[in-house]
Tab-separated table of C-alpha atoms and ligand atoms in Angstrom:
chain	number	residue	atom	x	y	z
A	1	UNK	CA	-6.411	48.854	-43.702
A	2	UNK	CA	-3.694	46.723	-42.867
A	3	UNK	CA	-0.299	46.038	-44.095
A	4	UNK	CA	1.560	42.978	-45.795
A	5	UNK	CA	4.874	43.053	-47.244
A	6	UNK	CA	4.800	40.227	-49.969
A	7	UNK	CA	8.213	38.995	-51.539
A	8	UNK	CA	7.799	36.765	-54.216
A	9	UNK	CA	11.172	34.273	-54.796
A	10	UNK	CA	12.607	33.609	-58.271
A	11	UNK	CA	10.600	30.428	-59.349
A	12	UNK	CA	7.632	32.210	-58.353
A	13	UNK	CA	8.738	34.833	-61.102
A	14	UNK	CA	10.156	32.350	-63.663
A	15	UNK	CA	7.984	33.190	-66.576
A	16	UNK	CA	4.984	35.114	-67.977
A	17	UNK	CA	2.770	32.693	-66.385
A	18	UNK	CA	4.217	32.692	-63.157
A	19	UNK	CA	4.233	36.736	-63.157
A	20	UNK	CA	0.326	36.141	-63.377
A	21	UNK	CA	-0.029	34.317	-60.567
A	22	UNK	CA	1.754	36.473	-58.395
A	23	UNK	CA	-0.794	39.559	-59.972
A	24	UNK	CA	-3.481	37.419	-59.047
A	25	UNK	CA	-2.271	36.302	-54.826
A	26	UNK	CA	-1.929	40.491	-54.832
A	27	UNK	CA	-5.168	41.576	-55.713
A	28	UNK	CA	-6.578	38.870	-53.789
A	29	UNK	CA	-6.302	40.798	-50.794
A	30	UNK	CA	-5.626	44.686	-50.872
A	31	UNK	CA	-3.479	44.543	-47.404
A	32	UNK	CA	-0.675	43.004	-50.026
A	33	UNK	CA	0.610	46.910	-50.500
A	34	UNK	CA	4.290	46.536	-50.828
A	35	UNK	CA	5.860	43.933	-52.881
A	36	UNK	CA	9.534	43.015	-53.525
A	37	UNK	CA	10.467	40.659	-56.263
A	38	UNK	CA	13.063	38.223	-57.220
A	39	UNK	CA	15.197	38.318	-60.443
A	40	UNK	CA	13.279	35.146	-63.106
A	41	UNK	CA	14.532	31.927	-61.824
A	42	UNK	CA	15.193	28.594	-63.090
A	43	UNK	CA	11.676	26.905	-64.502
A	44	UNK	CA	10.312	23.771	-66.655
A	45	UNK	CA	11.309	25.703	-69.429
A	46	UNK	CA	14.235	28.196	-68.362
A	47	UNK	CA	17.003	26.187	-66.681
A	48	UNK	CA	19.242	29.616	-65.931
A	49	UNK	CA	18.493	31.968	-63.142
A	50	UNK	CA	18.545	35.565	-64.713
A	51	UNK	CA	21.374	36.541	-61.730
A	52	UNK	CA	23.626	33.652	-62.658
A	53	UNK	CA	23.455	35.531	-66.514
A	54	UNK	CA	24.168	38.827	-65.376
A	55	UNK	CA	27.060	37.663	-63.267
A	56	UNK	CA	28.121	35.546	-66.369
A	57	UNK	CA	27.964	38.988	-68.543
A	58	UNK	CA	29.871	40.902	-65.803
A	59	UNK	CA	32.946	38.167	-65.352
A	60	UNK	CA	32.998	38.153	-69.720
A	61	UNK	CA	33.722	41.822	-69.511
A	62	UNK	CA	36.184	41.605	-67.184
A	63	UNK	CA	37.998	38.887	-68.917
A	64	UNK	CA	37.778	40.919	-72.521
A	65	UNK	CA	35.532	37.673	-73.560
A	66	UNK	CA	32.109	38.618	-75.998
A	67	UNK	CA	29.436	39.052	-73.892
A	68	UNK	CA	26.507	39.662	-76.473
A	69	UNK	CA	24.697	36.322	-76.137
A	70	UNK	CA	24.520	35.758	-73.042
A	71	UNK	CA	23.377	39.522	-72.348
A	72	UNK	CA	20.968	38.380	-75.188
A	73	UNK	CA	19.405	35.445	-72.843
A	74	UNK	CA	18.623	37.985	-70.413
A	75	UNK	CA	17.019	40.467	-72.678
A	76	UNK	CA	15.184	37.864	-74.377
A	77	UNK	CA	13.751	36.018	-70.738
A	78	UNK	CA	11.899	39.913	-70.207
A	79	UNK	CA	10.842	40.122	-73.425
A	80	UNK	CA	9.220	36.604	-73.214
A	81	UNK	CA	7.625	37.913	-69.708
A	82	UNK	CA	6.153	40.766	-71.372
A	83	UNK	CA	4.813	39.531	-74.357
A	84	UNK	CA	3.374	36.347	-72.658
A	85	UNK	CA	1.659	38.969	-69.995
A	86	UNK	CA	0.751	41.352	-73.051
A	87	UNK	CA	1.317	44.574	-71.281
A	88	UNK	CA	2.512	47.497	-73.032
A	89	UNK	CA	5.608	47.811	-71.876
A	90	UNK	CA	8.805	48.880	-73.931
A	91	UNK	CA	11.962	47.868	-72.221
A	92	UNK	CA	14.024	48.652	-74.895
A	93	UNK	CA	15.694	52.091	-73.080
A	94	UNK	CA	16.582	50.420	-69.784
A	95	UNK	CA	17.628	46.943	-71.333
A	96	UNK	CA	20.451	49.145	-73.686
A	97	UNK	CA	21.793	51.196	-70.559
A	98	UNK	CA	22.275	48.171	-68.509
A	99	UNK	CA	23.974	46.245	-71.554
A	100	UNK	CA	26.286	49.964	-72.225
A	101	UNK	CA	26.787	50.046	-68.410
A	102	UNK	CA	27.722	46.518	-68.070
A	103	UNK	CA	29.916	46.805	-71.294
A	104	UNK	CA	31.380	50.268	-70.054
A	105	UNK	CA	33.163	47.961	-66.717
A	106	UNK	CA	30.052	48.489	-63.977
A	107	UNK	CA	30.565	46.530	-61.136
A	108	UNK	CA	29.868	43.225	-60.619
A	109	UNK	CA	27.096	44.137	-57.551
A	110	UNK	CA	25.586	46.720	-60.444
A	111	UNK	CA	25.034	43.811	-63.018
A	112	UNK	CA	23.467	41.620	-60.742
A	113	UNK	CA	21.325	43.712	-59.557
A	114	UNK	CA	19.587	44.187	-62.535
A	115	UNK	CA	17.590	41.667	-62.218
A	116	UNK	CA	15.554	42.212	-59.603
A	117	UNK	CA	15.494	45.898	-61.196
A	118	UNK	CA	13.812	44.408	-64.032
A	119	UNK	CA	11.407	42.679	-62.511
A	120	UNK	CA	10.626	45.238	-60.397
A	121	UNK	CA	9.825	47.530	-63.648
A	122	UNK	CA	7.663	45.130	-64.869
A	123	UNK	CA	5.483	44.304	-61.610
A	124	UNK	CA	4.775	47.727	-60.933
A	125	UNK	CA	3.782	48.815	-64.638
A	126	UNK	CA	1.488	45.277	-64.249
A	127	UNK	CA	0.001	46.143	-60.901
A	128	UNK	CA	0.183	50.148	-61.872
A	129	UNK	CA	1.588	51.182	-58.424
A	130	UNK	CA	5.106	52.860	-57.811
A	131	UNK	CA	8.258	51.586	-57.966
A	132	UNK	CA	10.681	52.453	-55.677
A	133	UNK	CA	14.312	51.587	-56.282
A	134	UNK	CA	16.276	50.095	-53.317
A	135	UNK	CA	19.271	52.409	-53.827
A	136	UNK	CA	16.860	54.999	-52.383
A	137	UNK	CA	16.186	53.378	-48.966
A	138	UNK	CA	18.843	50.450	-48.404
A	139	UNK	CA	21.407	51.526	-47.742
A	140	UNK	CA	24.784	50.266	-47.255
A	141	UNK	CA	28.066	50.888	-45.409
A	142	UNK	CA	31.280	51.851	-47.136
A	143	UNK	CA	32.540	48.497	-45.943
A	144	UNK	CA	29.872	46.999	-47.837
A	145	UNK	CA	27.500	45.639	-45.160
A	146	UNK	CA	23.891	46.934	-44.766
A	147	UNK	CA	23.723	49.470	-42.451
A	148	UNK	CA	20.336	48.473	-40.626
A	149	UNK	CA	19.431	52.341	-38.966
A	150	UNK	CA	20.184	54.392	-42.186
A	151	UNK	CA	17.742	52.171	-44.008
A	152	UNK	CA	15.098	52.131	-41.544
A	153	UNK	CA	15.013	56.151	-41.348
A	154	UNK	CA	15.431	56.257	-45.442
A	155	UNK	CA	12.520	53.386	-45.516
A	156	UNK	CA	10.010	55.074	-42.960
A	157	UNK	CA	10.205	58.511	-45.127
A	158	UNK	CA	10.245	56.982	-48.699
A	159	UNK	CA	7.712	54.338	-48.190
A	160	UNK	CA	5.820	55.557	-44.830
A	161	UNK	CA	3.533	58.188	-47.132
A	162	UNK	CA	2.524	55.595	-49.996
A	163	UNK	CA	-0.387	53.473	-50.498
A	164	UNK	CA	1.931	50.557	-51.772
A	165	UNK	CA	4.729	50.022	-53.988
A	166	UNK	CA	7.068	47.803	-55.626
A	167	UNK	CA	10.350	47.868	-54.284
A	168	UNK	CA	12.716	45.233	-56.127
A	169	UNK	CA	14.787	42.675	-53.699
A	170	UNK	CA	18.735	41.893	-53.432
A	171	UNK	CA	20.483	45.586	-53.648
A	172	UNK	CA	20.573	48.529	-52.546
A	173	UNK	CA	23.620	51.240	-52.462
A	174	UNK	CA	26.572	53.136	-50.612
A	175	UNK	CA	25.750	56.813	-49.682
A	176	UNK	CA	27.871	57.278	-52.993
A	177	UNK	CA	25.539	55.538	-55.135
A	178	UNK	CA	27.401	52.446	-55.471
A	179	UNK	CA	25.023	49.639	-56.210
A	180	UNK	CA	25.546	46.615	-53.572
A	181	UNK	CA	24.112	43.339	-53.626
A	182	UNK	CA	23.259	41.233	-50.357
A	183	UNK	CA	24.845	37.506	-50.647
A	184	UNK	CA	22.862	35.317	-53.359
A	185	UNK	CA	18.373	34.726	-51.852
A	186	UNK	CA	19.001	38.375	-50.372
A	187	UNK	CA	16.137	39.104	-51.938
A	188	UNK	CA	14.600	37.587	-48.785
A	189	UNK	CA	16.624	40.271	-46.560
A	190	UNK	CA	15.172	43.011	-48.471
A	191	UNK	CA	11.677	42.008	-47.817
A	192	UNK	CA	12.224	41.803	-44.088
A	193	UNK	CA	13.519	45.341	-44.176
A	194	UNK	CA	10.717	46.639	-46.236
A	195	UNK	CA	8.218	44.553	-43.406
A	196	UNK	CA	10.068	46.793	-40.598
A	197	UNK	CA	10.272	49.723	-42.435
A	198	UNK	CA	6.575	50.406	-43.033
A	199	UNK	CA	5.668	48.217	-40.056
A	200	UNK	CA	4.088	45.651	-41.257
A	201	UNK	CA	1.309	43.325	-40.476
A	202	UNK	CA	3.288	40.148	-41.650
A	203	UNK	CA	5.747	39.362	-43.786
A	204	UNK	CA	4.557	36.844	-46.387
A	205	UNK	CA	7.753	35.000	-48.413
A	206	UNK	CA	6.017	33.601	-51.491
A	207	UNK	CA	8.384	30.719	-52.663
A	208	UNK	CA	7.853	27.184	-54.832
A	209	UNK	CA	7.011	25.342	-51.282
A	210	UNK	CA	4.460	25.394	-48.979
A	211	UNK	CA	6.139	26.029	-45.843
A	212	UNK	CA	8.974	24.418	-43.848
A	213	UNK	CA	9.018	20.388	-43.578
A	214	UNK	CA	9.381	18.594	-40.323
A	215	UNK	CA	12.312	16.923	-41.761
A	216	UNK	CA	14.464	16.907	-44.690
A	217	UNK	CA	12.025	15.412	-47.598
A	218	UNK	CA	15.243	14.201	-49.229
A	219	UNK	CA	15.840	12.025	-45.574
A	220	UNK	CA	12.223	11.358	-44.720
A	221	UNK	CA	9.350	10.617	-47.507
A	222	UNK	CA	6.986	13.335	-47.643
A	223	UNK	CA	7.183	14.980	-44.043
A	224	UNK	CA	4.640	16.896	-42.446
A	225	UNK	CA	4.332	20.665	-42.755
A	226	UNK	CA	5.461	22.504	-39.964
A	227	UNK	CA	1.908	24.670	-39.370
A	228	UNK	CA	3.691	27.307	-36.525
A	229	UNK	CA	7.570	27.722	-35.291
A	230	UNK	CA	8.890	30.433	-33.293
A	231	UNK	CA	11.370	32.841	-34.491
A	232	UNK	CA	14.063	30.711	-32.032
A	233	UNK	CA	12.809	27.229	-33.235
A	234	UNK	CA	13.380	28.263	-36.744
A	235	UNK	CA	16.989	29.481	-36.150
A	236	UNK	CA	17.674	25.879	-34.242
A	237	UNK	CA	16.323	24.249	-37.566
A	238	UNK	CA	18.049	26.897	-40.206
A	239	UNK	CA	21.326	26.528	-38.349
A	240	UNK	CA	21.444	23.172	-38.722
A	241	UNK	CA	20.749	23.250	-42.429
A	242	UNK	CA	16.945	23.321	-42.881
A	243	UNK	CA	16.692	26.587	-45.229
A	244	UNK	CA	13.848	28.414	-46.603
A	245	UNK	CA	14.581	32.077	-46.188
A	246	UNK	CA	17.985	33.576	-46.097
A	247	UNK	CA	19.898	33.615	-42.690
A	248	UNK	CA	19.685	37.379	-42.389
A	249	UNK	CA	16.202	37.862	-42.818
A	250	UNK	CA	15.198	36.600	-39.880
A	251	UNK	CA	16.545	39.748	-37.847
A	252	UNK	CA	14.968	42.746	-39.071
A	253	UNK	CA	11.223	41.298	-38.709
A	254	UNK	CA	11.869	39.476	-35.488
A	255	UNK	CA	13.300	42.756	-33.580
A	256	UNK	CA	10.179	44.492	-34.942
A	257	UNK	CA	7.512	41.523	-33.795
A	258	UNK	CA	6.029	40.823	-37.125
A	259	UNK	CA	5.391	37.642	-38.211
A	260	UNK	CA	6.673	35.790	-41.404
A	261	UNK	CA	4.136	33.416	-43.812
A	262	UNK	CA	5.769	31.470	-45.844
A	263	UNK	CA	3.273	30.296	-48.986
A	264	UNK	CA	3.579	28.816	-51.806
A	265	UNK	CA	2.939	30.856	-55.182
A	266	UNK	CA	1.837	27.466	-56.807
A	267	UNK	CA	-0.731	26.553	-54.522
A	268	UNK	CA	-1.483	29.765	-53.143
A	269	UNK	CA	-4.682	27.985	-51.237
A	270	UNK	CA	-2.467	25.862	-48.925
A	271	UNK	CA	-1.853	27.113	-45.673
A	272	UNK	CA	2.221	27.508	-45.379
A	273	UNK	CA	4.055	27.958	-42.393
A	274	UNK	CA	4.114	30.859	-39.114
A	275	UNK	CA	6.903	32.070	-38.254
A	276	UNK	CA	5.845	34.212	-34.489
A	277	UNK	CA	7.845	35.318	-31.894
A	278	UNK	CA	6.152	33.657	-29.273
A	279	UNK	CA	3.974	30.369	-29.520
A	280	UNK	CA	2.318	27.923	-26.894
A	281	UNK	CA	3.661	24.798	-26.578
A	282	UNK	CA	2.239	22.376	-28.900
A	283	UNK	CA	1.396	18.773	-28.273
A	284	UNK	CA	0.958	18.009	-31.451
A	285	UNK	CA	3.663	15.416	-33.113
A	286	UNK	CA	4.995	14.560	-29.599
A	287	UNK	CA	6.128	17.889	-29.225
A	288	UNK	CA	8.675	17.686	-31.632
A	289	UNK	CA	8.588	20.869	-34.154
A	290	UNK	CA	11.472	19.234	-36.968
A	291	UNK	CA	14.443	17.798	-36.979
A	292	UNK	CA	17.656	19.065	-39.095
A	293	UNK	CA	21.053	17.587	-39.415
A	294	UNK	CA	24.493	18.763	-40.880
A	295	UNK	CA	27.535	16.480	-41.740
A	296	UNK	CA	30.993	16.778	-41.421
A	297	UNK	CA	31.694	17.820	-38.406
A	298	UNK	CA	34.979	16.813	-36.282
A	299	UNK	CA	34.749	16.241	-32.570
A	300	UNK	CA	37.966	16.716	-30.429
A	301	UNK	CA	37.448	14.606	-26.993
A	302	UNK	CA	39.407	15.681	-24.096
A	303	UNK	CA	39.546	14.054	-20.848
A	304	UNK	CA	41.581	14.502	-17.798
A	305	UNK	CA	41.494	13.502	-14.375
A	306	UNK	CA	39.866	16.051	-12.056
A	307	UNK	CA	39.023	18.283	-14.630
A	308	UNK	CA	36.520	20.000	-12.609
A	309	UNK	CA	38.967	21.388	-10.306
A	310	UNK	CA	41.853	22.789	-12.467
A	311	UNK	CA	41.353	26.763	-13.315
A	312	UNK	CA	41.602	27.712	-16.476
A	313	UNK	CA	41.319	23.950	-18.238
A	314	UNK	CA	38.217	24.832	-20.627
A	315	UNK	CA	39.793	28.672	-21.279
A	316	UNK	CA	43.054	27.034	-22.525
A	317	UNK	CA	41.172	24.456	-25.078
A	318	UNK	CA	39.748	27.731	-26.540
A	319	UNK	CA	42.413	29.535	-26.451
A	320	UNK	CA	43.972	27.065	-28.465
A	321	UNK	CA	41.224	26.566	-30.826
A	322	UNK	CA	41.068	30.634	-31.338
A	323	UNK	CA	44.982	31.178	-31.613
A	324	UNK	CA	44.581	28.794	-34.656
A	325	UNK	CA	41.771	30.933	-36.284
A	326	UNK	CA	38.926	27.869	-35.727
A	327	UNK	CA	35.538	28.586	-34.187
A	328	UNK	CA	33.459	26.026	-33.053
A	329	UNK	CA	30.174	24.963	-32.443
A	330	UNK	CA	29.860	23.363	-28.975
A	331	UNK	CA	31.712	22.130	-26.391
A	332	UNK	CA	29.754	19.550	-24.122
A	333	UNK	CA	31.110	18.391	-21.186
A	334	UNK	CA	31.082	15.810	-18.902
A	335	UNK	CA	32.505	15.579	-14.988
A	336	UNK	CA	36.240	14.887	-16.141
A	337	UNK	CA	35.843	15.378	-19.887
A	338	UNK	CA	35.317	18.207	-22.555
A	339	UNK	CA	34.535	18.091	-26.498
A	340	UNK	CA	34.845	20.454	-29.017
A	341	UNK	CA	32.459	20.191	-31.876
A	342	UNK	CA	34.306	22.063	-35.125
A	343	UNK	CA	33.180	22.397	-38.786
A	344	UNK	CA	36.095	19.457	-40.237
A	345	UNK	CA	36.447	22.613	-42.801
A	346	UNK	CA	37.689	24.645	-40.351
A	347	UNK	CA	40.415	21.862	-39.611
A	348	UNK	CA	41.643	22.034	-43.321
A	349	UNK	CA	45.624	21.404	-42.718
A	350	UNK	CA	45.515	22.440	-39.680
A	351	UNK	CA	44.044	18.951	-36.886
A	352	UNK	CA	47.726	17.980	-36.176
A	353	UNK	CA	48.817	21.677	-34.762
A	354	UNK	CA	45.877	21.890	-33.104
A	355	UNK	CA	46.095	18.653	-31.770
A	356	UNK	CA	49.686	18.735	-30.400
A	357	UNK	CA	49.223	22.321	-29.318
A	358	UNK	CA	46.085	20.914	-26.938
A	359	UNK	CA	48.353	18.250	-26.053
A	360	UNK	CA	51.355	20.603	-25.014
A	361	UNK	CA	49.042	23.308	-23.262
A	362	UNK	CA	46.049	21.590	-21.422
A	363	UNK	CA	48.292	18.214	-21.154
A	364	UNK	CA	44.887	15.952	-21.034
A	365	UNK	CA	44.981	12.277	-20.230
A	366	UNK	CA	43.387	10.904	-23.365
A	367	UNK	CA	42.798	13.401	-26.387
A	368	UNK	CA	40.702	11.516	-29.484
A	369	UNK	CA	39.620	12.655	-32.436
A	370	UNK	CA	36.248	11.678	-33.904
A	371	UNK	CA	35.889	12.941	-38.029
A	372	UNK	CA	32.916	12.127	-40.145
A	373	UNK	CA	30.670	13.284	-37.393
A	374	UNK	CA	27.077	14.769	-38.096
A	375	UNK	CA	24.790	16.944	-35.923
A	376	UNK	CA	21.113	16.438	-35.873
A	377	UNK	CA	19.059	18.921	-33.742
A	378	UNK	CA	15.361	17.843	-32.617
A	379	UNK	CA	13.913	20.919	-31.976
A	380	UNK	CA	10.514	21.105	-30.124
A	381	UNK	CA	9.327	24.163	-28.229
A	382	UNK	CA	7.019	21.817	-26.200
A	383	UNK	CA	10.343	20.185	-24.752
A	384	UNK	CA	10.653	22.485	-22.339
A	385	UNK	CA	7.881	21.663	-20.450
A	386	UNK	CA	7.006	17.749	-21.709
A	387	UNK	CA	8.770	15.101	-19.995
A	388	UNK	CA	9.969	11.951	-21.976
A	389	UNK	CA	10.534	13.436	-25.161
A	390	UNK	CA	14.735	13.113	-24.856
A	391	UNK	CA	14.045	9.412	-23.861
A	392	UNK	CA	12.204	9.316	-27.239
A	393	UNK	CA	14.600	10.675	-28.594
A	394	UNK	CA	17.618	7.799	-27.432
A	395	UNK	CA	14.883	4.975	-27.298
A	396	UNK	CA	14.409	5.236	-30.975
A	397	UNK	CA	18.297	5.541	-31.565
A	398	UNK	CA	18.801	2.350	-29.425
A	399	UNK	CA	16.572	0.478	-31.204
A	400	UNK	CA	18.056	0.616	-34.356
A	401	UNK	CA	21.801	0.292	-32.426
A	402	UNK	CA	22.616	3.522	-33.864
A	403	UNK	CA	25.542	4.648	-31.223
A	404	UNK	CA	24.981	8.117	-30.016
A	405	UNK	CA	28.295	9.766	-29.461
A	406	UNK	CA	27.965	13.092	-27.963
A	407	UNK	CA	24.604	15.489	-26.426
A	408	UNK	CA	23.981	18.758	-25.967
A	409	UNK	CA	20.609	20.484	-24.659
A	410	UNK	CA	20.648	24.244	-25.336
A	411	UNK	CA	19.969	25.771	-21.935
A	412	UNK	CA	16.616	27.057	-23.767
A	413	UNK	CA	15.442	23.557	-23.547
A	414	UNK	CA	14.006	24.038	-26.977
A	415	UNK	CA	16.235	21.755	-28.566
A	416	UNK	CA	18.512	18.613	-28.143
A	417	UNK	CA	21.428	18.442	-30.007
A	418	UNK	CA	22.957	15.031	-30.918
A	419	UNK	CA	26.504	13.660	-32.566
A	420	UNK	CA	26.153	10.725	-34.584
A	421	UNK	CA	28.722	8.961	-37.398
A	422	UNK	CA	27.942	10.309	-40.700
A	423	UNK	CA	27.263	7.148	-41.797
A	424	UNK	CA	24.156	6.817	-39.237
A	425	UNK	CA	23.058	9.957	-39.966
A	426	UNK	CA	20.178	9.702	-42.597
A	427	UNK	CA	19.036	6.330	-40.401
A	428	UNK	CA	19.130	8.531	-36.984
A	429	UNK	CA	16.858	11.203	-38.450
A	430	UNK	CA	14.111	8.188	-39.943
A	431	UNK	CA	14.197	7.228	-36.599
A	432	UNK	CA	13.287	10.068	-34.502
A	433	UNK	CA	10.920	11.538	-36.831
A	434	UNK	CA	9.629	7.512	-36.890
A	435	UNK	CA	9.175	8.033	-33.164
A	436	UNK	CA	7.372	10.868	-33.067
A	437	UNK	CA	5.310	11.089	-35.752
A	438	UNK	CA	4.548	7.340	-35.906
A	439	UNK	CA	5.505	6.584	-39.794
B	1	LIG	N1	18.236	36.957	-57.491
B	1	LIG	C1	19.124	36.798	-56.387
B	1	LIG	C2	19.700	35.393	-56.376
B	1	LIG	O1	19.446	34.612	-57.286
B	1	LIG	C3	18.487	37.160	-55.077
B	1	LIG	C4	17.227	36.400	-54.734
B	1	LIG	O2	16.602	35.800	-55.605
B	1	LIG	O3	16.836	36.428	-53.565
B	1	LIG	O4	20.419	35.065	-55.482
């Protein structure tokens, strides 16, 4: 028998309906053993996420304010669930010690969590298999942050001698008992953990999409479906803004080898997207595996005569760039010149020090400053080995005059990173993905 974790995202748990659907992908194939689920999301017909409530109930509490109907919405999206599913199921009990609790001053992680708890109760008295509650096995530090080995040991001993179970996504606790929360989609961390913890097959994230897009569908009409990526392809892509699953739940699955599906709950037929640690190079598309792009970037443009042979030149832009509490993103360079690539938040009051600090302490000949700069990162896999692709790349750029003002090729050869004005940025990305994928 083999293993899938299955974590199912909050549209795919929105409503009655929706819970059905996800009964129905589980007992499609019995290898679908452990399942972690989402709190409800938004829907056609629900337009709040159940987290966003119990947060809401938590900060009325704490600001003395009646709290009653919005607990109320929450109560009333299970009850919904349950009678549309028509499974005995009285949640009464557990729905008046979360409201008490919540009254009583529990902590904002607790209330949130409840959620997922919820939904977790439900699932497993649907699919009549255990549920295990994440304060058993994930465990967090005392500073808050998941502490990866604890969890593993709790997971292999709670979860290594079942058959399957449900074990709810997003918390987990402090050796105390404290209920913590991972940052908002952790539900997505959770099921990575529960993947490495039993040692799973794959790791199948059920969400409202089929797979990752070649391109932003908001940029580019209807873009192809990206069939396989590699673990490193997909962190070029999520870096740069394209986002499916939550940053952190890439780690856990990729040190352990197993592979993430990502499918879609409402077509359950279609075939998603691989994410593997290792993948040939494809010639499909040109090579390219998707393009993603992020605005708002600043680029600081140094250059200086002989650069190349004054010690210490590049160590004193960073130092300056550090002593001001900045970290940035790149620095390409050229014979005589160096750029610094920083999130423009990250300059927030605080360009001009920076500026005339470079200017007193690496004394360049020319220092410029480009705002309103965006990123776009064509990642590819098949670049690596594949000439021509980069001259693709600028060929398509030239032809519609967009000016490219600054590249950068990770040493991986994977990907090529490019600096464009935000104002050419959606045009830049039509065009490459134009180039390579012909429409
Ligand atoms: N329910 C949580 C949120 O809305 C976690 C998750 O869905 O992954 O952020």
């Amino acid at each position: 028998m083999g293993t899938i974790v299955a974590k199912f995202g909050g549209t795919s748990l929105a409503d009655g309906q929706q819970f059905a659907k996800v009964v129905r992908i589980i007992k499609e194939d019995p290898d679908r053993r452990f399942i972690v689920p989402s709190a409800p999301g938004r829907s056609k017909v629900h337009d709040h996420k159940v987290t966003d409530l119990l947060y809401l109930c938590h900060s009325h509490v704490a600001q003395s304010l009646p709290f009653d109907d919005v607990f109320g919405h929450v109560a009333e999206r299970y009850k919904l669930i349950i009678s549309e599913l028509g499974v005995k199921l009285d949640l009464g009990p557990k729905l008046r010690e979360i409201r008490t609790r919540i009254k009583g001053g529990a902590s904002s992680d607790y209330a949130a969590s409840r959620g997922e708890y919820l939904s977790g109760t439900v699932l497993a008295a649907l699919l009549d298999v255990p549920f295990v509650d994440p304060a058993e096995v994930i465990r967090f530090g005392e500073d808050g942050r998941l502490d990866a080995d604890a969890t593993q040991r709790l997971m292999e001993k709670r979860l290594g001698p079942l058959d399957g179970a449900v074990v709810p996504g997003f918390y987990g606790s402090k050796p105390d008992g404290e209920i913590c929360v991972f940052s908002r989609g952790g539900s997505d961390v959770t099921g990575a953990l529960v993947a490495r913890g039993v040692d799973a097959d794959v790791y199948e994230n059920w969400t409202d999409v089929s797979g990752l897009r070649m391109a932003d569908p908001r940029i580019v009409p209807n873009p192809e479906r990206i069939d396989t990526l590699t673990y490193r392809e997909l962190r070029e892509l999520s870096y740069m803004g394209a986002s499916v699953l939550h940053d952190e739940a890439v780690f856990p699955v990729r040190l352990a080898g197993i592979p993430v599906h990502i499918r879609n709950t409402n077509n359950s037929k279609d075939e998603g997207t691989k994410i593997v640690h290792e993948a040939a190079p494809s010639d499909r598309n040109g090579g390219l595996s998707g393009i993603a792009g992020k605005r708002d970037f600043t680029v600081i443009a140094l250059e200086k005569a002989l650069m190349n042979q004054e010690l210490g030149f590049g160590r004193r832009v960073l130092d300056v760039i550090a002593d001001h509490g900045i970290s940035y993103e790149h620095t390409p360079t050229g014979i005589d010149s160096l750029s610094v690539v920083i999130d423009s938040r990250q300059l927030d009051g605080k360009l001009n020090a920076v500026v005339s600090d470079l200017k007193a302490q690496c004394r360049p000949d020319v220092l410029e400053v480009y705002p309103n700069m965006a990123l776009i990162a064509v990642v590819g896999r098949a670049m690596a080995h594949r000439p021509g692709v980069a001259a693709r790349v600028f060929a398509s750029l030239a032809d519609e005059r967009i000016n490219v003002r600054m590249i950068d090729q990770g040493s991986s050869e994977i990907n090529i990173i490019l600096g464009v004005e935000t104002r050419d940025f959606e045009r830049s990305v039509r065009a490459i993905y134009r180039a390579f994928l012909g429409k």
